[in-house]
Coordinates of C-alpha atoms and ligand atoms in Angstrom, one line a residue:
X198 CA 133.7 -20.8 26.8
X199 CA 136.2 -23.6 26.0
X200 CA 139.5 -24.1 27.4
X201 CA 140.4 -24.6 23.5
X202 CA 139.7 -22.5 20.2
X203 CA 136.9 -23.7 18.4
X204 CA 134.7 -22.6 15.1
X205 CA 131.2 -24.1 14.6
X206 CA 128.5 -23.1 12.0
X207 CA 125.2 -22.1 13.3
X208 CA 123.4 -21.6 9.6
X209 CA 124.1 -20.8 6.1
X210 CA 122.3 -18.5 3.6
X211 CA 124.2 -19.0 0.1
X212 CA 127.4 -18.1 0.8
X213 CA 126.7 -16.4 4.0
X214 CA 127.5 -18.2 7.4
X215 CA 126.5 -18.0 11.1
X216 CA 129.1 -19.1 13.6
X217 CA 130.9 -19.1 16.6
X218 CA 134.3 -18.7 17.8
X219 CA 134.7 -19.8 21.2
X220 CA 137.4 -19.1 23.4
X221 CA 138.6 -19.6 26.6
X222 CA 137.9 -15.5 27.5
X223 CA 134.7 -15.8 25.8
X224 CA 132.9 -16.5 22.4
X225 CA 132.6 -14.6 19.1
X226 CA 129.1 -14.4 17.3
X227 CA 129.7 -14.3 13.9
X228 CA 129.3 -12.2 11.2
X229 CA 131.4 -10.2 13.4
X230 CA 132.8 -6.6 13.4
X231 CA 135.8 -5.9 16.1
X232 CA 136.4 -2.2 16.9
X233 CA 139.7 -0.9 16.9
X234 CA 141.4 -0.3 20.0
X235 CA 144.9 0.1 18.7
X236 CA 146.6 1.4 21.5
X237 CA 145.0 -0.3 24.3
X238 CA 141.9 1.9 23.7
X239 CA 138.8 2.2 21.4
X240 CA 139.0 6.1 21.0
X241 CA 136.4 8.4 22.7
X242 CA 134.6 5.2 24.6
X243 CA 134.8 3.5 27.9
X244 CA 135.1 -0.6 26.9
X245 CA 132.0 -1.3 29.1
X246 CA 129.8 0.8 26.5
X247 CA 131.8 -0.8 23.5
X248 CA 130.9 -3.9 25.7
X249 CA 127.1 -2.9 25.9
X250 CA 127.1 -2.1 22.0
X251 CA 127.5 -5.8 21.6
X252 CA 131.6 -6.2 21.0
X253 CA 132.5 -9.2 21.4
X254 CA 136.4 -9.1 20.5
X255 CA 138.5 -5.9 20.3
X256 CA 141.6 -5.7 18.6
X257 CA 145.2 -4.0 19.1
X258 CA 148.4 -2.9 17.5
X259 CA 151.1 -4.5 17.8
X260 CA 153.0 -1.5 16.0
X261 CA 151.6 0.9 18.7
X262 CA 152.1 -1.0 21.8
X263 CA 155.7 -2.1 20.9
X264 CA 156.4 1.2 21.3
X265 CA 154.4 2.2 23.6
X266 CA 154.2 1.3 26.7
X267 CA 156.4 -2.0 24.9
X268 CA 155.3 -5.1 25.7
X269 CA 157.4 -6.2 29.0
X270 CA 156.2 -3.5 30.8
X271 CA 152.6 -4.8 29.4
X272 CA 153.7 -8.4 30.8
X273 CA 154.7 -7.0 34.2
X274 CA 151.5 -5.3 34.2
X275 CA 149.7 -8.1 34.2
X276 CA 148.9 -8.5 29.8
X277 CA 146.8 -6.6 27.7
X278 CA 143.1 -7.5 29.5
X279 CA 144.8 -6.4 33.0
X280 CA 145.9 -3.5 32.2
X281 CA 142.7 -2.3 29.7
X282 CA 140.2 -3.7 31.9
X283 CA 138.9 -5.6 29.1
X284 CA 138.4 -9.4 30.0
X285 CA 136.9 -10.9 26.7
X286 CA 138.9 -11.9 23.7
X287 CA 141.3 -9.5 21.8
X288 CA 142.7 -9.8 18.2
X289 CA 146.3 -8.0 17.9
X290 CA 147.9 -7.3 14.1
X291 CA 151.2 -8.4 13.7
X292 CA 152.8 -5.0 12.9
X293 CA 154.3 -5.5 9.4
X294 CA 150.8 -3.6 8.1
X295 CA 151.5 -0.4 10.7
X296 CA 155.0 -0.5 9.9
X297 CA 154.8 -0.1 6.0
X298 CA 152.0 2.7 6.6
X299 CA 153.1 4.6 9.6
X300 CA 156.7 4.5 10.6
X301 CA 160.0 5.5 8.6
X302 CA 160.5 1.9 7.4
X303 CA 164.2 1.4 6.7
X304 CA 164.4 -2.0 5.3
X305 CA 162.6 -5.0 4.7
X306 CA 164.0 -8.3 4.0
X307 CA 163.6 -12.1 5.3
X308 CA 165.0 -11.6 8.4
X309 CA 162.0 -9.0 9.3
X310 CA 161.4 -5.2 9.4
X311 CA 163.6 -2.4 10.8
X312 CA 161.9 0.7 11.1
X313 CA 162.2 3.9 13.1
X314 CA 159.7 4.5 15.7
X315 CA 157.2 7.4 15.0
X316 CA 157.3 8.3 18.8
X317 CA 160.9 8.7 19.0
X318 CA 162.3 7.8 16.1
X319 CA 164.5 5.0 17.3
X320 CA 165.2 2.7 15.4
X321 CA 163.3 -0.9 15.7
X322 CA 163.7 -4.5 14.4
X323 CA 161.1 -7.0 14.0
X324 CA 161.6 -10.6 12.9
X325 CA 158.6 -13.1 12.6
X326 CA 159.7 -14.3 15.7
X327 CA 159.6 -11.3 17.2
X328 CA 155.7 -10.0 16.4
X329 CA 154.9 -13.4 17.6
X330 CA 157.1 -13.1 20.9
X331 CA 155.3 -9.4 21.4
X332 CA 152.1 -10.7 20.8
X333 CA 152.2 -13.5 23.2
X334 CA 153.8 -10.8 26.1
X335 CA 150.4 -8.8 25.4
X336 CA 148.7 -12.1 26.1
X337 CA 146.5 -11.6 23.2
X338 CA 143.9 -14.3 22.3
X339 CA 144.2 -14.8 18.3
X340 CA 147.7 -13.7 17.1
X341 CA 148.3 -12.2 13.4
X342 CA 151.4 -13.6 11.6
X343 CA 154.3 -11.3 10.4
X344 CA 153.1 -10.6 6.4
X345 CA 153.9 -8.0 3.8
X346 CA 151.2 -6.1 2.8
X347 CA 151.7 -4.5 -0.5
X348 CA 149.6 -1.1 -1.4
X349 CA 148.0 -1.6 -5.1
X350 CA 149.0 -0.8 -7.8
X351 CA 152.2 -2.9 -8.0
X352 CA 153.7 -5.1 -10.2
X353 CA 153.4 -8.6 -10.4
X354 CA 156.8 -10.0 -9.7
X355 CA 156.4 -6.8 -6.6
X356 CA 153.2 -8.7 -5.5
X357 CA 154.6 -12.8 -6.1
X358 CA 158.0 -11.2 -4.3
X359 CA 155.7 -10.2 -1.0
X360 CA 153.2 -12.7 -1.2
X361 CA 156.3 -15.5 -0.8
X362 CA 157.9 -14.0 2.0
X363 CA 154.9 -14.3 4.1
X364 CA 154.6 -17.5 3.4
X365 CA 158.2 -18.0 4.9
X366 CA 157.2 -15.7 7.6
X367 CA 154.3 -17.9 8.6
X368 CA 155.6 -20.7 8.8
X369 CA 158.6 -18.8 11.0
X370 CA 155.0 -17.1 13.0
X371 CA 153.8 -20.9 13.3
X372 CA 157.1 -22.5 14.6
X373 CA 157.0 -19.2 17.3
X374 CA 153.6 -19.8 18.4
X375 CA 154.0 -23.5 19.2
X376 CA 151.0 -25.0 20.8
X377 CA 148.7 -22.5 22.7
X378 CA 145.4 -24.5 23.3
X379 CA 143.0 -21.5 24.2
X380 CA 144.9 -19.2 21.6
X381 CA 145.1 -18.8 17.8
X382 CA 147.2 -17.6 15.2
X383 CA 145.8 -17.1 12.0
X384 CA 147.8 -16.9 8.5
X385 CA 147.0 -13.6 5.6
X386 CA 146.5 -14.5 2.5
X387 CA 148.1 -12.3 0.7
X388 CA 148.7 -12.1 -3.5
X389 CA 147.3 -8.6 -4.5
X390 CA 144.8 -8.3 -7.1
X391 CA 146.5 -11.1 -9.1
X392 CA 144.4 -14.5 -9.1
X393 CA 147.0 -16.9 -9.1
X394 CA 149.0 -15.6 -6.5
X395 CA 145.9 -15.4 -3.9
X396 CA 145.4 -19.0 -5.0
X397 CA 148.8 -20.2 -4.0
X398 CA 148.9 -18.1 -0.6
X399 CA 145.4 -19.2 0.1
X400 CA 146.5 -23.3 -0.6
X401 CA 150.0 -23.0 0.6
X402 CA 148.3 -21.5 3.9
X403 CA 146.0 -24.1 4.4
X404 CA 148.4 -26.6 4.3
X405 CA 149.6 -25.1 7.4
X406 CA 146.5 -26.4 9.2
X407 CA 146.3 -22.9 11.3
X408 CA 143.1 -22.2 13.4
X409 CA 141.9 -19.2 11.2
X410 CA 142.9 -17.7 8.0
X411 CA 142.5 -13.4 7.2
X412 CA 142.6 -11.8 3.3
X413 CA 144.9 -9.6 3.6
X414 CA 146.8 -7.0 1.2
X415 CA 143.1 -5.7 0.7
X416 CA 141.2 -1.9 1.5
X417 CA 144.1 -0.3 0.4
X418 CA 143.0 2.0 -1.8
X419 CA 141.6 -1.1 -4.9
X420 CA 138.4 -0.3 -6.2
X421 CA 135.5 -2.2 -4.3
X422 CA 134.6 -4.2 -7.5
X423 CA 138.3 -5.3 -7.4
X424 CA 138.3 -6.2 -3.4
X425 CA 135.1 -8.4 -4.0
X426 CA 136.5 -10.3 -6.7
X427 CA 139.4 -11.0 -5.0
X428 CA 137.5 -12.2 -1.8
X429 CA 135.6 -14.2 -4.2
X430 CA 138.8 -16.0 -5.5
X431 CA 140.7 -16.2 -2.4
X432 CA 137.9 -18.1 -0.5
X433 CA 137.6 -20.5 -3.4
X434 CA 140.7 -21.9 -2.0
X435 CA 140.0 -21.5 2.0
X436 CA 138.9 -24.1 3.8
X437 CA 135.6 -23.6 5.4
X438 CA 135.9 -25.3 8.5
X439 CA 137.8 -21.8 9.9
X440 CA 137.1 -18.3 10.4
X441 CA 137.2 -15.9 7.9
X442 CA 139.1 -12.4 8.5
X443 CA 138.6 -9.8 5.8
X444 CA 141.5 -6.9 7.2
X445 CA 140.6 -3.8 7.2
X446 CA 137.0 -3.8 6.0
X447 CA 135.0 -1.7 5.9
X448 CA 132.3 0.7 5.6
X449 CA 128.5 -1.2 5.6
X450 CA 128.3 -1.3 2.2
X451 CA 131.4 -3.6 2.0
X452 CA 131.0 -5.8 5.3
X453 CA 127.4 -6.9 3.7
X454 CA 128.7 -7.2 0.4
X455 CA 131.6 -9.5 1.5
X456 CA 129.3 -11.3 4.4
X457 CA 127.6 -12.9 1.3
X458 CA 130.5 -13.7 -0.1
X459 CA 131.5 -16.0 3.1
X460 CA 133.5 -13.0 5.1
X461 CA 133.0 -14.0 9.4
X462 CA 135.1 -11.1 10.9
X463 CA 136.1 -7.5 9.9
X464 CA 137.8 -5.0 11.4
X465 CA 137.6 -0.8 10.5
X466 CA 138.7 2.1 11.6
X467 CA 135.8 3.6 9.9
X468 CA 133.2 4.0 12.5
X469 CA 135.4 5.2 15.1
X470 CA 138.1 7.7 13.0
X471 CA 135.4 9.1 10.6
X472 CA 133.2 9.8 14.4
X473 CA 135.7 11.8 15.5
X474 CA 135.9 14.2 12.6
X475 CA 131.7 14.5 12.5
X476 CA 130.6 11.7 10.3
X477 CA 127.8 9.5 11.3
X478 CA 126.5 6.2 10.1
X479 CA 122.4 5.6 10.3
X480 CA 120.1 3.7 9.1
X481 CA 119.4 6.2 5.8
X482 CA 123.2 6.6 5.5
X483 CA 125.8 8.6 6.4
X484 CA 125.7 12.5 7.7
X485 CA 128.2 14.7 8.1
X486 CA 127.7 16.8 10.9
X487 CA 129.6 19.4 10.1
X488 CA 127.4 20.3 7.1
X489 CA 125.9 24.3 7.9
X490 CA 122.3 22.4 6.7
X491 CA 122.4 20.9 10.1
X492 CA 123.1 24.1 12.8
X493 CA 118.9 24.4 13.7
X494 CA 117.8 20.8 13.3
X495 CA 116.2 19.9 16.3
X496 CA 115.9 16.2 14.8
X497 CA 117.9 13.1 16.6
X498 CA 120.0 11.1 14.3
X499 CA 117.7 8.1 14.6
X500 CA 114.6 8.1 16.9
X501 CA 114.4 4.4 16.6
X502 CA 118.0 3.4 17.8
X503 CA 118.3 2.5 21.6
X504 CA 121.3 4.5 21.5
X505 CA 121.0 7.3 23.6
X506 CA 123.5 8.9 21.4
X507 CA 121.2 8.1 18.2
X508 CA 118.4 9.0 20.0
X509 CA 118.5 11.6 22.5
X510 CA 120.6 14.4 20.7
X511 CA 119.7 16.9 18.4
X512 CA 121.5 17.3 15.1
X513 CA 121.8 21.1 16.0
X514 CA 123.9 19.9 19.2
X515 CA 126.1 17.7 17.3
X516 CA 127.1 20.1 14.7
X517 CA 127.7 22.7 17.2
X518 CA 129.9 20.5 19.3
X519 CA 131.6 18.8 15.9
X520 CA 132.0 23.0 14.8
X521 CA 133.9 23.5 18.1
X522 CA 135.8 20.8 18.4
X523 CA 134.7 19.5 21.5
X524 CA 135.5 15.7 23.0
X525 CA 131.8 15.1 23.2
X526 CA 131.2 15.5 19.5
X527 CA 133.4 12.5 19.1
X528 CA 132.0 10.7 22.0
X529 CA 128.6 11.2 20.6
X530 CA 129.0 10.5 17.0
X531 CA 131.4 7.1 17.8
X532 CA 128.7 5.9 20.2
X533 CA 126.5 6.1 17.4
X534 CA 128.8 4.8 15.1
X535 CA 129.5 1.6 16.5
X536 CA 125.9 1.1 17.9
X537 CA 125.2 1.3 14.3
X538 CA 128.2 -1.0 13.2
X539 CA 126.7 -3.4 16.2
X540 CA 123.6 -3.2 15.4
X541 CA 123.9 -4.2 11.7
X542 CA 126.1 -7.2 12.6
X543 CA 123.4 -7.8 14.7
X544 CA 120.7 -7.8 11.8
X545 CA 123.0 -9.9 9.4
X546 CA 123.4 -12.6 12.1
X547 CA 120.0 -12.5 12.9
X548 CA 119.0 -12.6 8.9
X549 CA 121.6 -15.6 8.4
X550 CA 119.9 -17.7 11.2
X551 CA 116.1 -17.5 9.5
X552 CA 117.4 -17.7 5.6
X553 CA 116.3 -14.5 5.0
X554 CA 119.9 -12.6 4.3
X555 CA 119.1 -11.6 0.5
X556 CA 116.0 -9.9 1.2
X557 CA 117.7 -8.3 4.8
X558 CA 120.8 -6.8 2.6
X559 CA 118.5 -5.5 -0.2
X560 CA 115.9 -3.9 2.4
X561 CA 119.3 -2.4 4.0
X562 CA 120.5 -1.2 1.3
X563 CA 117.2 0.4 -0.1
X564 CA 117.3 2.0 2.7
X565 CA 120.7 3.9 3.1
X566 CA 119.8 5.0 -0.6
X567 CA 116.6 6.6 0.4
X568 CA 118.6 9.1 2.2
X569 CA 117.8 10.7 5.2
X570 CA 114.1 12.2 5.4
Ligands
LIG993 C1 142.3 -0.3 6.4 N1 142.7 -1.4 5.4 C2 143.5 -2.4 5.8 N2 144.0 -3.3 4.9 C3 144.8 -4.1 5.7 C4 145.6 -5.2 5.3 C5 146.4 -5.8 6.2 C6 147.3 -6.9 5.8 O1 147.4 -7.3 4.6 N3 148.1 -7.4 6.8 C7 148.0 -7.0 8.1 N4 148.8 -7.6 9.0 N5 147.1 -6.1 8.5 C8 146.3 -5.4 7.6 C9 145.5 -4.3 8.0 C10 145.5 -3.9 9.5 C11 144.3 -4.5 10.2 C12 144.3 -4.1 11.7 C13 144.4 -2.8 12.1 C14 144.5 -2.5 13.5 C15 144.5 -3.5 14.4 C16 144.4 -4.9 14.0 C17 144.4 -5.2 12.6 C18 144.7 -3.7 7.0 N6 143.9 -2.6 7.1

């Protein structure tokens, strides 16, 4: 705990790094994966269990919580960690992402997004300024700027056109933030799948001397191949004294693919969204519970795991709840799915830390391809 925002390296393996964030609500072990709580909640959990399962940092939406409850109400409530009962660090998007993929976006240009509000449909503004100003009322802890995310494929002068206005919009986001010791905001690099342009965004970015730095404008749809290179070139030109925030990513294959290409935090929806609707991540992959093959298997998911969730329920019981669309099917299936999520960060650290991340991600993956016994 520091009354400042700090990022030290514990270890490297190749490209991979151990660190820390420390904050003044608490420290982030990195490699780390942040559940999603977008609107003030990590779905089907109570925050002590996401807690227990070894979160260190949760994140919310902007997007979600400008509308609802809005953020002065949030303020007079006594910010985000009051309200949520969660007292340790929390990551909130700026909005411009949510916007483009879930509201009836009207227009877009350099003064900021309007949009009509999927709740209510009313009708919305939001300036760089603004997301900033919202994001401080939630009190969050590290602070996305206002970017443009573009979905791939698009054009070049489409990608150059986007990737330029975020730059303008963080150094608008940086001028908003001013000087919050024990907070952050951190710049997207943005630039779609076009070298050059993640080259200047990454550089110009820098230049801005901000206390963390997220690839953004990825896991939308690109091929993995295509996300990795990307990563690749974009850190090229990041310095490495900061953290590392690959957006939206990903499933395991993907967060230990892009751990060893430098990646320190991740955030995905996966664990939790794909839970709810009967999918569950183990050591020997994925199963979908709702598969007939698994109405009279009397089997756990994972005998080993020290999740009770993993552990203690039979496959039978989970596809019967999943089948009938009871809340403890989720429950179940996203208690195992972070414990798993947690769990692997856990292993990665862990490998990083005794040079032995290579072999850890090979055994890993050997092993999800064995497929479940
Ligand atoms: C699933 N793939 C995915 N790609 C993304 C790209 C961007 C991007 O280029 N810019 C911004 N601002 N956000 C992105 C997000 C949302 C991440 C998030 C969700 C919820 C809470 C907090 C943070 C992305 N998510």
């Amino acid at each position: 705990m520091t009354e400042t925002f700090q990022f030290k390296l514990i270890a490297t393996d190749g490209k991979a790094r151990r660190g820390e964030v420390s904050m003044p609500r608490g420290t982030i072990r990195t490699p780390a994966f942040m559940p999603v709580g977008t609107v003030g909640t990590v779905k089907a959990m109570y925050l002590d269990q996401v807690r227990e399962l070894g979160a260190d940092i949760i994140l919310g939406n902007t997007y979600h919580l400008m509308l609802r409850p809005g953020p002065e109400r949030v303020a007079r409530l006594g910010g985000l960690h009051e309200l949520i009962r969660w007292p340790h660090p929390i990551l909130t998007d700026s909005g411009g992402f949510q916007v483009m993929s879930l509201s009836g976006l009207r227009k877009l240009d350099e003064q900021g997004v309007t949009f009509k509000s999927h709740v209510d449909g009313a009708l919305h503004h939001m300036s760089p300024e603004r997301s900033i100003e919202i994001q401080g009322l939630l009190d969050s802890d590290i602070q996305m700027q206002l970017d443009e995310c573009v979905a791939l494929p698009a054009s070049p002068k489409e990608i150059e056109r986007a990737m330029e206005m975020s730059l303008r919009w963080a150094e608008r986001c940086k001028v908003a933030f001013g000087d919050q010791p024990g907070k952050a905001m951190f710049g997207i690099v943005q630039g779609g799948d076009i070298p050059h342009l993640r080259e200047r965004s990454a550089q110009a970015l820098a230049g801005l001397n901000l206390k963390g730095y997220a690839i953004g404008g990825l896991a939308v749809g690109e091929p993995q191949e295509v996300m990795l290179d990307m990563i690749d070139t974009t850190i090229a030109h990041m310095p490495s004294e900061k953290p590392r925030y690959l957006m939206g990513v990903g499933t395991p294959d993907d967060m230990l693919k892009s751990v060893a290409r430098g990646i320190d935090m991740f955030d995905c929806v996966m664990p939790t969204r794909s839970g709810r609707h009967g999918l569950a991540f183990t050591r020997r992959g994925r199963i979908n519970l709702r598969n007939a093959r698994h109405a009279e298997d009397m089997r756990p998911l994972d005998e080993e795991s020290n999740c009770p969730a993993a552990r203690d329920y039979s496959r039978a019981y989970l596809h019967h709840l999943i089948r009938a669309n009871e809340s403890l099917g989720g429950m179940l299936l996203t208690w195992n799915n972070l414990a798993y999520y947690q769990d692997l960060m856990a292993g990665i650290r862990k490998a990083i830390e005794e040079g032995r991340f290579a072999d850890f991600m090979a055994e890993t993956q050997e092993e999800w391809a064995r497929g479940d016994l």
